[in-house]
Structures are given as structure tokens and as C-alpha cells.
Amino acid sequence: MAGPFAVFLLVLGAWYLVSYGVLDPDRRFLMPPPHEVITDGLLGDQADEMWQGLARTAGVALTGLIVATVIGMTWAVAMAQSKQLENALFPYAVVLQCIPVLALVPLVGFWFGFGFGARVFVCVLIALFPIVSNTLFGLKSVDPRLQDLFALHKPGRWTTLRKLYFPAAMPAIFAGLRISAGLAVVGAIVGDFFFKQGEPGIGVLIDNYRSRLQAPELFASIVLASLLGIVFFWFFGWLSNRVVGRWYQK
């Protein structure tokens, strides 16, 4: 913990240096000092609005992550059943990853409207590929000797999948979930920027504070959005340790 804390202090010191040593007072809105971000932003008049927006964005990100997990794992399991299915389906997963999502956003608005569903769809697009690729990698990395041992008992396909493939693939699956969790938050904020109808999420508030030159509120909302991604990433790391156990790290 000493290393990260020391880096945090260095970043904080550099922030203060830029605010008071580099910027003139009339240009300090470009980077307000950290204590102003806390007092005027996180604890200011807009604090309730920020927390409510953050909660809405978290709901969108979590919904998108759940949908991406169901679709991605189903997709990966289907590809793991045969090489022909993998050759047929995996290129589309790669294409989905390579599509510039921002270019699709206007079409998403036409198809799904500009509310909750459109935001969730963007999250799914951004978060899907790591789940597909990591789950497929985990399922195909099962020890061949264990596969032969299971084959001796002639279990059903579902039994083999449930008792052999999924337990062996869990470390890779959770690695994909940790990546996709952060990407889902990014997708929810991107959706906020483009789909501004309905109750605002943290992305809408960031854009509003930018246009109004409310620097402390802008920085505070960016910090909250970043912390949301960190919390999602940390949670799935914690869940991985609880489900997989520490044997994998050893």
C-alpha cells in the first residue's frame, strides 16, 4: 500500500502545483485545486444531483454487464462445442470489437430510442468481446487428461460442461468480467453523452458542467465516474477470489 499511496501524494502535489504555481487566478478554473473539487463539487449544492446521476449510470452499466455476460458466455459455449462453430462465429466477435461504437450511436438511437434501452445496448456492445474471448479461452484450456478421464465415465454434455469445463474456465471468465465491468461503465457514460433524454446520468452532468464552465463540479463528477469504474473492477476481483479461491494465484 505504501507505493500507491506515495504515487497518490505525488499526483496530489502536482495537481496543487499546476493550480497555484502554473495557472493564473483568472484561469484556475481549468484545474481547480483538489480541496475546491471536494468542497464545491462533492460537498456543494450539486452533490445530490451527482450522486443520483451516478446511481443511474451504475444501474445502466450493471444491466449492460449482465446482458453482455449472458450473451457472451452463451456465444463462447456454442463456439467451444466444435471447431466449425468457432470458425463461423468468432470472426463476428472480432468484427463487433472493431466496430467504432461512436459511429453506431446515432443508429442505436434510431433503433432503441434515446432512453435506458439505448444506453444498455451501447454498454453491451463495448463490454461483450472480453467476455466472449476469455470464456472461450478458458473453455479450450481444460487439461486434456481431465477430458479423457471424464470421457471414460461417458457423462452427458451438460454434465461435462458443468463439472469440468466451467470450473476450469472460471479464472479466465472472471478475468474477462473484470475487464468488461470497467468497459460497461465507459459504455454507460458514452451513452449518457449521446442519449440525453430522460433522467440524467453522470455523463450528462459532466457535459452540462463543461458547457457551464462549472470546474469544481466537472472535476468532481469525473472523479465519481472514475471511482465507479474502479468499484466495478474491484468487486469482480473480490468475487473472483471468493469463487475461484486463492489456489489459482498460488
Short mmCIF file of C-alpha atoms in Angstrom, two decimals, residues 89-197:
data_model
loop_
_atom_site.label_atom_id
_atom_site.label_comp_id
_atom_site.label_asym_id
_atom_site.label_seq_id
_atom_site.Cartn_x
_atom_site.Cartn_y
_atom_site.Cartn_z
CA LEU A 89 -18.90 -17.29 -35.14
CA PHE A 90 -15.62 -15.92 -33.80
CA PRO A 91 -14.94 -13.58 -36.75
CA TYR A 92 -18.18 -11.77 -35.89
CA ALA A 93 -17.00 -11.29 -32.33
CA VAL A 94 -13.84 -9.69 -33.71
CA VAL A 95 -15.88 -7.50 -36.06
CA LEU A 96 -18.04 -6.41 -33.15
CA GLN A 97 -14.92 -5.43 -31.23
CA CYS A 98 -13.52 -3.46 -34.17
CA ILE A 99 -16.70 -1.51 -34.95
CA PRO A 100 -16.32 2.16 -33.94
CA VAL A 101 -19.11 2.33 -31.38
CA LEU A 102 -19.35 6.10 -31.56
CA ALA A 103 -20.21 5.82 -35.24
CA LEU A 104 -23.05 3.42 -34.40
CA VAL A 105 -24.53 5.56 -31.64
CA PRO A 106 -26.85 7.55 -33.94
CA LEU A 107 -28.22 4.28 -35.36
CA VAL A 108 -28.71 2.91 -31.86
CA GLY A 109 -30.81 5.98 -31.09
CA PHE A 110 -32.99 5.33 -34.15
CA TRP A 111 -33.45 1.66 -33.27
CA PHE A 112 -33.92 1.80 -29.49
CA GLY A 113 -34.88 5.40 -28.80
CA PHE A 114 -32.79 7.62 -26.59
CA GLY A 115 -33.51 6.26 -23.12
CA PHE A 116 -32.45 3.40 -20.87
CA GLY A 117 -32.52 0.71 -23.56
CA ALA A 118 -30.20 2.60 -25.88
CA ARG A 119 -27.69 3.18 -23.08
CA VAL A 120 -27.75 -0.51 -22.15
CA PHE A 121 -27.23 -1.52 -25.80
CA VAL A 122 -24.09 0.64 -26.00
CA CYS A 123 -22.78 -0.98 -22.81
CA VAL A 124 -23.34 -4.44 -24.28
CA LEU A 125 -21.53 -3.53 -27.49
CA ILE A 126 -18.49 -2.28 -25.61
CA ALA A 127 -18.37 -4.95 -22.89
CA LEU A 128 -19.16 -8.08 -24.91
CA PHE A 129 -15.87 -9.07 -26.56
CA PRO A 130 -13.70 -9.64 -23.44
CA ILE A 131 -16.33 -11.99 -22.04
CA VAL A 132 -16.57 -13.94 -25.30
CA SER A 133 -12.82 -14.24 -25.84
CA ASN A 134 -11.86 -15.00 -22.23
CA THR A 135 -14.64 -17.54 -21.74
CA LEU A 136 -13.71 -19.30 -24.96
CA PHE A 137 -10.04 -19.31 -23.95
CA GLY A 138 -10.89 -20.80 -20.56
CA LEU A 139 -13.14 -23.50 -22.00
CA LYS A 140 -10.47 -24.54 -24.52
CA SER A 141 -7.69 -24.60 -21.91
CA VAL A 142 -9.03 -27.56 -19.94
CA ASP A 143 -6.39 -30.22 -19.31
CA PRO A 144 -6.76 -32.97 -21.97
CA ARG A 145 -6.06 -35.62 -19.34
CA LEU A 146 -9.11 -34.49 -17.38
CA GLN A 147 -11.16 -34.60 -20.57
CA ASP A 148 -10.05 -38.19 -21.15
CA LEU A 149 -10.89 -39.09 -17.56
CA PHE A 150 -14.38 -37.68 -17.91
CA ALA A 151 -14.83 -39.45 -21.23
CA LEU A 152 -14.23 -42.82 -19.53
CA HIS A 153 -17.41 -42.32 -17.49
CA LYS A 154 -19.41 -41.19 -20.55
CA PRO A 155 -21.20 -38.25 -18.91
CA GLY A 156 -23.67 -36.09 -20.76
CA ARG A 157 -22.53 -32.89 -22.48
CA TRP A 158 -24.23 -30.66 -19.90
CA THR A 159 -22.67 -32.62 -17.02
CA THR A 160 -19.21 -32.32 -18.55
CA LEU A 161 -19.71 -28.63 -19.14
CA ARG A 162 -20.95 -28.00 -15.62
CA LYS A 163 -18.48 -30.17 -13.70
CA LEU A 164 -15.33 -29.92 -15.82
CA TYR A 165 -15.24 -27.06 -18.30
CA PHE A 166 -16.84 -24.25 -16.33
CA PRO A 167 -14.85 -24.83 -13.10
CA ALA A 168 -11.59 -24.96 -15.08
CA ALA A 169 -12.52 -21.85 -17.06
CA MET A 170 -13.53 -19.73 -14.04
CA PRO A 171 -10.22 -17.82 -13.71
CA ALA A 172 -10.35 -16.77 -17.36
CA ILE A 173 -14.07 -15.94 -17.14
CA PHE A 174 -13.53 -13.66 -14.17
CA ALA A 175 -10.58 -12.01 -15.90
CA GLY A 176 -12.93 -11.16 -18.75
CA LEU A 177 -15.60 -9.94 -16.34
CA ARG A 178 -13.16 -7.58 -14.65
CA ILE A 179 -12.25 -6.03 -18.00
CA SER A 180 -15.86 -5.85 -19.15
CA ALA A 181 -17.00 -4.32 -15.86
CA GLY A 182 -14.86 -1.26 -16.46
CA LEU A 183 -15.88 -1.13 -20.12
CA ALA A 184 -19.57 -1.27 -19.13
CA VAL A 185 -19.09 1.91 -17.08
CA VAL A 186 -17.42 3.53 -20.08
CA GLY A 187 -20.34 2.45 -22.26
CA ALA A 188 -22.89 3.87 -19.82
CA ILE A 189 -21.11 7.24 -19.79
CA VAL A 190 -20.76 7.26 -23.59
CA GLY A 191 -24.48 6.55 -23.82
CA ASP A 192 -25.16 9.44 -21.44
CA PHE A 193 -23.24 11.83 -23.69
CA PHE A 194 -25.34 10.95 -26.73
CA PHE A 195 -28.76 9.95 -25.33
CA LYS A 196 -29.74 12.83 -23.12
CA GLN A 197 -33.44 12.14 -22.83
#
